Tab-separated table of C-alpha atoms and ligand atoms in Angstrom:
chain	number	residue	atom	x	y	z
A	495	UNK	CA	127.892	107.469	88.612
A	496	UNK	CA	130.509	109.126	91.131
A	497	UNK	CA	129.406	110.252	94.350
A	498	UNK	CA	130.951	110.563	97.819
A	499	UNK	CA	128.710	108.698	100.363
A	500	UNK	CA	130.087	108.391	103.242
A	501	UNK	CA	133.463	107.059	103.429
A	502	UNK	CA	133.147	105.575	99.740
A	503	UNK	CA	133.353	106.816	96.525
A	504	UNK	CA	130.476	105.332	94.324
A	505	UNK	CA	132.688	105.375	91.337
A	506	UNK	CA	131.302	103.533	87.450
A	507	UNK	CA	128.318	102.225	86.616
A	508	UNK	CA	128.082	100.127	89.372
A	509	UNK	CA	125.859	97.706	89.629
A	510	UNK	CA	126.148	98.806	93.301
A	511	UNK	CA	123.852	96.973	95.895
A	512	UNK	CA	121.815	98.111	98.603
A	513	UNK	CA	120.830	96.078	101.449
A	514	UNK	CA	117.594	96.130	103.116
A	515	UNK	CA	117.406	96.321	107.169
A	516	UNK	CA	113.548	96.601	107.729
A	517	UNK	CA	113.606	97.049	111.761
A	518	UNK	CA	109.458	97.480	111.798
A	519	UNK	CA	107.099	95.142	112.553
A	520	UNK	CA	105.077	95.180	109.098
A	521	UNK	CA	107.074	94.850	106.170
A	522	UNK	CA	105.844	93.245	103.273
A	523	UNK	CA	108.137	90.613	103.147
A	524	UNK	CA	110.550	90.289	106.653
A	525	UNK	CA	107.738	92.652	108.822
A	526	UNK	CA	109.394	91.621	112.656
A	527	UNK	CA	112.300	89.541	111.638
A	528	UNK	CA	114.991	92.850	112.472
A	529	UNK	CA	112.087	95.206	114.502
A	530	UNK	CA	114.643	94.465	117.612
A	531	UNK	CA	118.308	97.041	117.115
A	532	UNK	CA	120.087	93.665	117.888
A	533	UNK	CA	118.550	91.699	115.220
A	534	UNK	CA	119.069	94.738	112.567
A	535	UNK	CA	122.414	95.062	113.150
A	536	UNK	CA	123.521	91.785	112.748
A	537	UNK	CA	121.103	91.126	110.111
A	538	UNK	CA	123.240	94.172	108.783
A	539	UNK	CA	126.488	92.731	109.461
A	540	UNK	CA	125.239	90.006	107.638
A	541	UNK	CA	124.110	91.951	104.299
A	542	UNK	CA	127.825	93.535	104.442
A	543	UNK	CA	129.740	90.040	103.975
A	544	UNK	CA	127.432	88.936	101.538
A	545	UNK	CA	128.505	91.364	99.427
A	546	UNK	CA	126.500	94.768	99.931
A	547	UNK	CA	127.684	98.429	98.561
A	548	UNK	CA	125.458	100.073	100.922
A	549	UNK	CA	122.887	99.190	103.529
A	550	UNK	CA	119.050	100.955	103.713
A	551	UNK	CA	118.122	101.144	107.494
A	552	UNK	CA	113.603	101.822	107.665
A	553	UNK	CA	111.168	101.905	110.639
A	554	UNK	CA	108.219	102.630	108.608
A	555	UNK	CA	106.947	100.379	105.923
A	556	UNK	CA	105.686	101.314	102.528
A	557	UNK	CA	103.488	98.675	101.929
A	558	UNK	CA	99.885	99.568	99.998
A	559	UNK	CA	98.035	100.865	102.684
A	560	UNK	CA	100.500	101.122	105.767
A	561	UNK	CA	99.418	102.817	108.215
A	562	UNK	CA	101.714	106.168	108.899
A	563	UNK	CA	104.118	105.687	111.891
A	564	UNK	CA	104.156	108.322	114.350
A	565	UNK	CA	107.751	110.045	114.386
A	566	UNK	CA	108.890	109.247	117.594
A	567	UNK	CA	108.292	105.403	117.160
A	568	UNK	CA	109.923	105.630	114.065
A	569	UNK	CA	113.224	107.505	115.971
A	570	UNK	CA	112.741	105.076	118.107
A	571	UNK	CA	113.648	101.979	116.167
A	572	UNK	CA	115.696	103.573	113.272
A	573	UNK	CA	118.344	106.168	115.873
A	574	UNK	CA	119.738	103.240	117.800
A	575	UNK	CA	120.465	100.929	114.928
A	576	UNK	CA	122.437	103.684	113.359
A	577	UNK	CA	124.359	104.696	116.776
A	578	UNK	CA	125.266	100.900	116.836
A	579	UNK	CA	126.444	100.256	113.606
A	580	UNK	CA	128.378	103.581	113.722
A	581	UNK	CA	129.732	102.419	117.337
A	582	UNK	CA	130.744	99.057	115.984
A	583	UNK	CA	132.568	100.830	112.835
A	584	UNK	CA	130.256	99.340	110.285
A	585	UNK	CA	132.362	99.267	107.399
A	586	UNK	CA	129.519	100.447	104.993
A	587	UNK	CA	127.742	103.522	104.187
A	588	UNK	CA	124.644	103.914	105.927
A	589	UNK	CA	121.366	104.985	104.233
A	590	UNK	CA	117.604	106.302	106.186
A	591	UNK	CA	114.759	105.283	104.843
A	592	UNK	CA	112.441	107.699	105.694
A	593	UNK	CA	110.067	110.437	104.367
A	594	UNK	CA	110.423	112.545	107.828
A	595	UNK	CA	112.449	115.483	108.364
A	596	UNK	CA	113.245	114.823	112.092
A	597	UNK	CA	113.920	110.830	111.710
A	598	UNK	CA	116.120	112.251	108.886
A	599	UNK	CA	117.956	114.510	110.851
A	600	UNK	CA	118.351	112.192	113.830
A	601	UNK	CA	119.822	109.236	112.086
A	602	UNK	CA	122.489	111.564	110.014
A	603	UNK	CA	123.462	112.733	113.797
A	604	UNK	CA	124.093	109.599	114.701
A	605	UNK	CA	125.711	108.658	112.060
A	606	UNK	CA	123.911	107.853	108.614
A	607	UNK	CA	125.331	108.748	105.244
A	608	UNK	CA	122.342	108.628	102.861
A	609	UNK	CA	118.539	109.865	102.714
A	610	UNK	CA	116.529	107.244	100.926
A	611	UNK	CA	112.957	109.515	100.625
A	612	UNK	CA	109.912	107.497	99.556
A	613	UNK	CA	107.816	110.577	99.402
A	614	UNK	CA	109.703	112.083	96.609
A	615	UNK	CA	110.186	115.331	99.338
A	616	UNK	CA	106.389	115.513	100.369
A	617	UNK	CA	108.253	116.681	103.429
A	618	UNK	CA	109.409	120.206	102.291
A	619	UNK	CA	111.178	120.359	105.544
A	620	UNK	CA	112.923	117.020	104.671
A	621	UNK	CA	114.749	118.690	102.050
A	622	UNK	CA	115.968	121.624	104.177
A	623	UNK	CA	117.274	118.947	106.596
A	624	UNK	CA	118.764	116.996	103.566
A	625	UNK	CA	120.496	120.321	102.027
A	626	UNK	CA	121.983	121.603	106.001
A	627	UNK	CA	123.823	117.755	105.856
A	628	UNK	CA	125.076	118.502	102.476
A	629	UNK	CA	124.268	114.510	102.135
A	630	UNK	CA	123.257	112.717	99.161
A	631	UNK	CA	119.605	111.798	98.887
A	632	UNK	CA	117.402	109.526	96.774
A	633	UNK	CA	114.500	110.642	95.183
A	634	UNK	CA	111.446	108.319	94.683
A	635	UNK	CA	108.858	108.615	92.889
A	636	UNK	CA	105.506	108.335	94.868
A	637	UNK	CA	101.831	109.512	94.090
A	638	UNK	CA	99.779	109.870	97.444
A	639	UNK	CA	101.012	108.136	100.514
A	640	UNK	CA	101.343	104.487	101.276
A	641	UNK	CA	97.925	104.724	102.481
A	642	UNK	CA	96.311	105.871	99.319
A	643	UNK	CA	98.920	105.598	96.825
A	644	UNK	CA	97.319	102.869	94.601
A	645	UNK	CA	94.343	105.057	94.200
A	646	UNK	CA	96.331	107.181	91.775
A	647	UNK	CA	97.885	104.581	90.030
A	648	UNK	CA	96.826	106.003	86.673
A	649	UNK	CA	99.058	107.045	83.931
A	650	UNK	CA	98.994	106.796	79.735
A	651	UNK	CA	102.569	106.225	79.566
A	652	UNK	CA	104.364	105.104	82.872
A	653	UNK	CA	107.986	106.032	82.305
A	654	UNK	CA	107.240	109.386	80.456
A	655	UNK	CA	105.071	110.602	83.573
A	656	UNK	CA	107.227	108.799	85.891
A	657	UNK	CA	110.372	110.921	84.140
A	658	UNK	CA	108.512	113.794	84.114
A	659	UNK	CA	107.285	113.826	87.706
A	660	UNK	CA	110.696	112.875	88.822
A	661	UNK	CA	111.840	116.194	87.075
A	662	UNK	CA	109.524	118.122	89.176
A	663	UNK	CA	111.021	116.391	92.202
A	664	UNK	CA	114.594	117.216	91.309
A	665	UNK	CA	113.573	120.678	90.776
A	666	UNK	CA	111.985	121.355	94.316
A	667	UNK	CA	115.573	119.421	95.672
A	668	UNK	CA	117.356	121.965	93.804
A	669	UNK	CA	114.995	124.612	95.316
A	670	UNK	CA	115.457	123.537	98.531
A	671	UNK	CA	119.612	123.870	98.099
A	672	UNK	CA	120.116	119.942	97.396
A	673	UNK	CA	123.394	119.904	95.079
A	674	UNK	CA	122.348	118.158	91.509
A	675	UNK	CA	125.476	116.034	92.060
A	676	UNK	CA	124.130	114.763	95.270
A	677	UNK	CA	120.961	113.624	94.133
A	678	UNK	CA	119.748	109.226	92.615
A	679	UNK	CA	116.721	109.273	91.315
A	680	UNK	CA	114.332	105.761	91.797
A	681	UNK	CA	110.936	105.311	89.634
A	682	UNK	CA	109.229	103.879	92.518
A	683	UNK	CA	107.993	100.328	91.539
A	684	UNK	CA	104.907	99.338	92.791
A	685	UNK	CA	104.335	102.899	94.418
A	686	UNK	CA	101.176	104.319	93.137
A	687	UNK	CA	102.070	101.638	90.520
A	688	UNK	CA	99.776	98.970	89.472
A	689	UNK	CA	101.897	95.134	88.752
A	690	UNK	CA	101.152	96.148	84.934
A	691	UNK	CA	102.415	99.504	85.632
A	692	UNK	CA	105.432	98.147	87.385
A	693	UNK	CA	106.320	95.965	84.588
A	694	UNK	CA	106.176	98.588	82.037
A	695	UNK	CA	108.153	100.650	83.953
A	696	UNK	CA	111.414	98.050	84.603
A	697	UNK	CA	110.732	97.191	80.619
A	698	UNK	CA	111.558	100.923	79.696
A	699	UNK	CA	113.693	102.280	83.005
A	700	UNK	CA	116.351	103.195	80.316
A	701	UNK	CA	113.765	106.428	79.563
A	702	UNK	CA	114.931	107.665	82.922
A	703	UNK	CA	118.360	107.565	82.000
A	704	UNK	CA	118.007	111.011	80.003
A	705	UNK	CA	117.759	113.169	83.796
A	706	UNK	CA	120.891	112.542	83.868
A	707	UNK	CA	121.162	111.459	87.620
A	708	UNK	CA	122.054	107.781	88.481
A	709	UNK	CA	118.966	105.447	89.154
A	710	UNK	CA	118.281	103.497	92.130
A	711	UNK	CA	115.859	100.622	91.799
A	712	UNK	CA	113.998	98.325	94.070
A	713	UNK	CA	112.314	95.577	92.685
A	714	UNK	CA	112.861	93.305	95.529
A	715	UNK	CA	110.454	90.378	96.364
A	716	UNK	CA	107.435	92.742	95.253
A	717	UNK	CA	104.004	91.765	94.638
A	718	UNK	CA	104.356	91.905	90.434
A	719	UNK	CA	106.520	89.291	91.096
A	720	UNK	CA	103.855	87.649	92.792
A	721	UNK	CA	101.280	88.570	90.599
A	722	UNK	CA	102.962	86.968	87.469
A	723	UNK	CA	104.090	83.817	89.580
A	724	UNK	CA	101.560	83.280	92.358
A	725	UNK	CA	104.451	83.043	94.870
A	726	UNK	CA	104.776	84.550	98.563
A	727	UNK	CA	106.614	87.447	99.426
A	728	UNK	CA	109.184	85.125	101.250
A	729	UNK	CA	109.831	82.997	97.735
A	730	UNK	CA	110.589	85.547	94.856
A	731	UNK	CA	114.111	85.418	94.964
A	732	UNK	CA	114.075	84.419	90.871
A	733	UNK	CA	111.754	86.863	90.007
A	734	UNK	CA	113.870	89.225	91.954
A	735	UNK	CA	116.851	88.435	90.025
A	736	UNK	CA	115.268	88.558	86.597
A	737	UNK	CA	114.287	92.127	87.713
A	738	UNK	CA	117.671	93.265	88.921
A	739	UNK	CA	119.439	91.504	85.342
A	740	UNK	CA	116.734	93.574	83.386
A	741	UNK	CA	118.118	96.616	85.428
A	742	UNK	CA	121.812	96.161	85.139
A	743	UNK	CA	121.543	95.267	81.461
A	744	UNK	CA	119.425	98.725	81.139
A	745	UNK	CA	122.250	100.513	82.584
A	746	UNK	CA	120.598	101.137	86.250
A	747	UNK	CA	123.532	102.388	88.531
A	748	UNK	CA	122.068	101.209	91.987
A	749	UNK	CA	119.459	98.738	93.123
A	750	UNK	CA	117.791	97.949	96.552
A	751	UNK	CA	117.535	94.303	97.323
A	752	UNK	CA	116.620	91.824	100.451
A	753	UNK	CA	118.687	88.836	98.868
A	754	UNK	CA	122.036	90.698	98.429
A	755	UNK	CA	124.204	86.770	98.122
A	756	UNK	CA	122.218	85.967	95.157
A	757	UNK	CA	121.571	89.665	94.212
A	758	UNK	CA	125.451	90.338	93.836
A	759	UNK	CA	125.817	86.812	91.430
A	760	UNK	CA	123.211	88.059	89.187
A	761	UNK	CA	124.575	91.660	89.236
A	762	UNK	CA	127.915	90.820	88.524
A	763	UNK	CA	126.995	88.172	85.471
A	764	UNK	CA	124.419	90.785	84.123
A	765	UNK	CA	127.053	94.088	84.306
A	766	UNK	CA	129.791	91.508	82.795
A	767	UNK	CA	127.407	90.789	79.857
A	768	UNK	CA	126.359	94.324	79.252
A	769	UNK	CA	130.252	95.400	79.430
A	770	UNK	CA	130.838	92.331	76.847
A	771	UNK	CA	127.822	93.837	74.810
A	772	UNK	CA	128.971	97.165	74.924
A	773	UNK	CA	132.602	96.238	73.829
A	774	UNK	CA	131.398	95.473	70.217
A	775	UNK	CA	131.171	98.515	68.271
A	776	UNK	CA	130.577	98.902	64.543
A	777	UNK	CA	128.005	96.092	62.294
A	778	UNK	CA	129.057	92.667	62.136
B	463	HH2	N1	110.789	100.100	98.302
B	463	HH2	C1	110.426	99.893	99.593
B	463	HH2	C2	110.935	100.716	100.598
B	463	HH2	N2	111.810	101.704	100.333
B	463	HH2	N3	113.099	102.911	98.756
B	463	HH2	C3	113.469	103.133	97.503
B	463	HH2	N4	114.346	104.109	97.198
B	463	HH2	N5	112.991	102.367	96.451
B	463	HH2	C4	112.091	101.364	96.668
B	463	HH2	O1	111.659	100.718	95.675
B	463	HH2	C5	111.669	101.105	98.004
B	463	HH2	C6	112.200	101.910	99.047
B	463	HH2	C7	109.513	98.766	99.932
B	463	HH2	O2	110.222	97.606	100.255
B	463	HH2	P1	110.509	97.109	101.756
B	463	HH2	O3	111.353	98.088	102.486
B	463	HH2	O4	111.045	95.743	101.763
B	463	HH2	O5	109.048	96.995	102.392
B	463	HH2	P2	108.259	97.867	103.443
B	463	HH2	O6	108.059	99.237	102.839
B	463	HH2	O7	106.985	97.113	103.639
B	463	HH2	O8	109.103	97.964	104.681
């Protein structure tokens, strides 16, 4: 990939590394561990020496069946976590995870880089916002809303509706007057996604690779993980690592993690092995 976020240049086929700052009370996995703007930035601060690219500041979680978070709650935790990083000259770029046109407009006032959009742009307004920035945005694919998303979790074959819906997406971005070039596209796991459905997808995430636009995936600490392994959200660090080596080695550009320390060790061992794989040319 190359792309200008921020003050960085995204530059090679990464694996780059997002961090996760959750500040909401509810998350799936660290729901009230960063819900107070002190506790998110430093938890921040911390994701940036362990080795993150980028870091992914949310007040609303995504969780099956979340309840919707009125906007102004939602300004209210995600603004002034922004405002402080930005004031404390946060070394990274900063991404908003949100699927709100105002909280998306907000937090790029005060200072955020990125739009991470879980709705795939069920906001239409979000993408207006998104295109007046002229900031890069993420694209995720989504069927529903948190709230009834696993009710649609039907499909023949995953990654060719997936790709194909995520088409559609890009094509209403474009509409809207996102550039291509500014635009990472994310297949959504576990969103409207059963665990089967989730593991098919990771299994054949190199289908996605013909849009053309570099991926973004988050298989952090979710519940396929736990549904193959029986363990809590709080204990899937090795299932999340498997998942982000099955990524890197299928060429994934970006991917979205909790654990970044143990995250970047697998990343940089898996990237190293496809490079070594990819060095070989010609039968043996
Ligand atoms: N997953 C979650 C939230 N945002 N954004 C992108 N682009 N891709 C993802 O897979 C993704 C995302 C869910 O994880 P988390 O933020 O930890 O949980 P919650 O939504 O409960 O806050």
């Amino acid at each position: 990939m190359r792309m200008q976020i921020g003050a960085r240049l995204f530059d090679g086929p990464g694996p780059f590394l997002m961090g996760i700052v959750n500040a909401t009370p509810d998350s799936f996995s660290d729901g009230g561990l960063f819900l107070d703007a002190d506790a998110a930035v430093a938890h921040a601060l911390r994701l940036a020496e362990e080795g993150a690219d980028l870091v992914d500041v949310g007040g609303e979680s995504t969780r099956p069946g979340a309840p919707p978070v009125p906007e102004v709650e939602e300004l209210r935790r995600v603004v002034p976590v922004v405002e402080r990083l930005r004031a404390l000259g946060f070394p990274l770029p900063i991404s908003v995870d949100t699927a709100k046109a105002e909280v998306a407009r907000a937090a790029l006032a005060a200072g955020a880089h990125l739009v991470n959009d879980t709705s795939g742009l069920g906001d239409p307004d979000l993408g207006r916002a998104v295109a007046a920035a002229g900031v890069p945005i993420v694209l995720m694919h989504m069927r529903g809303t948190p709230a009834d998303m696993q009710a649609h979790a039907e499909y023949h074959d995953v990654a060719q509706e997936v790709a194909a819906e995520l088409e559609d997406v890009l094509a209403r971005a474009v509409a809207a007057g996102i550039a291509r070039e500014r635009t990472i596209l994310d297949p959504g796991i576990g969103f409207a996604k059963t665990a089967e459905q989730s593991i098919e997808l990771l299994a054949h995430v190199r289908e996605l690779r013909r849009l053309g636009r570099p991926l973004l995936v988050g298989p952090s600490r979710k519940s396929f993980i736990g549904k193959l392994t029986g363990a809590p959200a709080g204990e899937r660090v090795p299932g999340t690592i498997a998942a982000v080596t099955a990524c890197v080695l299928a060429g994934v550009e970006m991917v979205r993690v909790h654990d970044v320390a143990a995250c970047r060790q697998a990343a940089r061992v898996a990237a190293a092995l496809r490079e070594a794989g990819a060095a070989r040319t010609g039968p043996r």
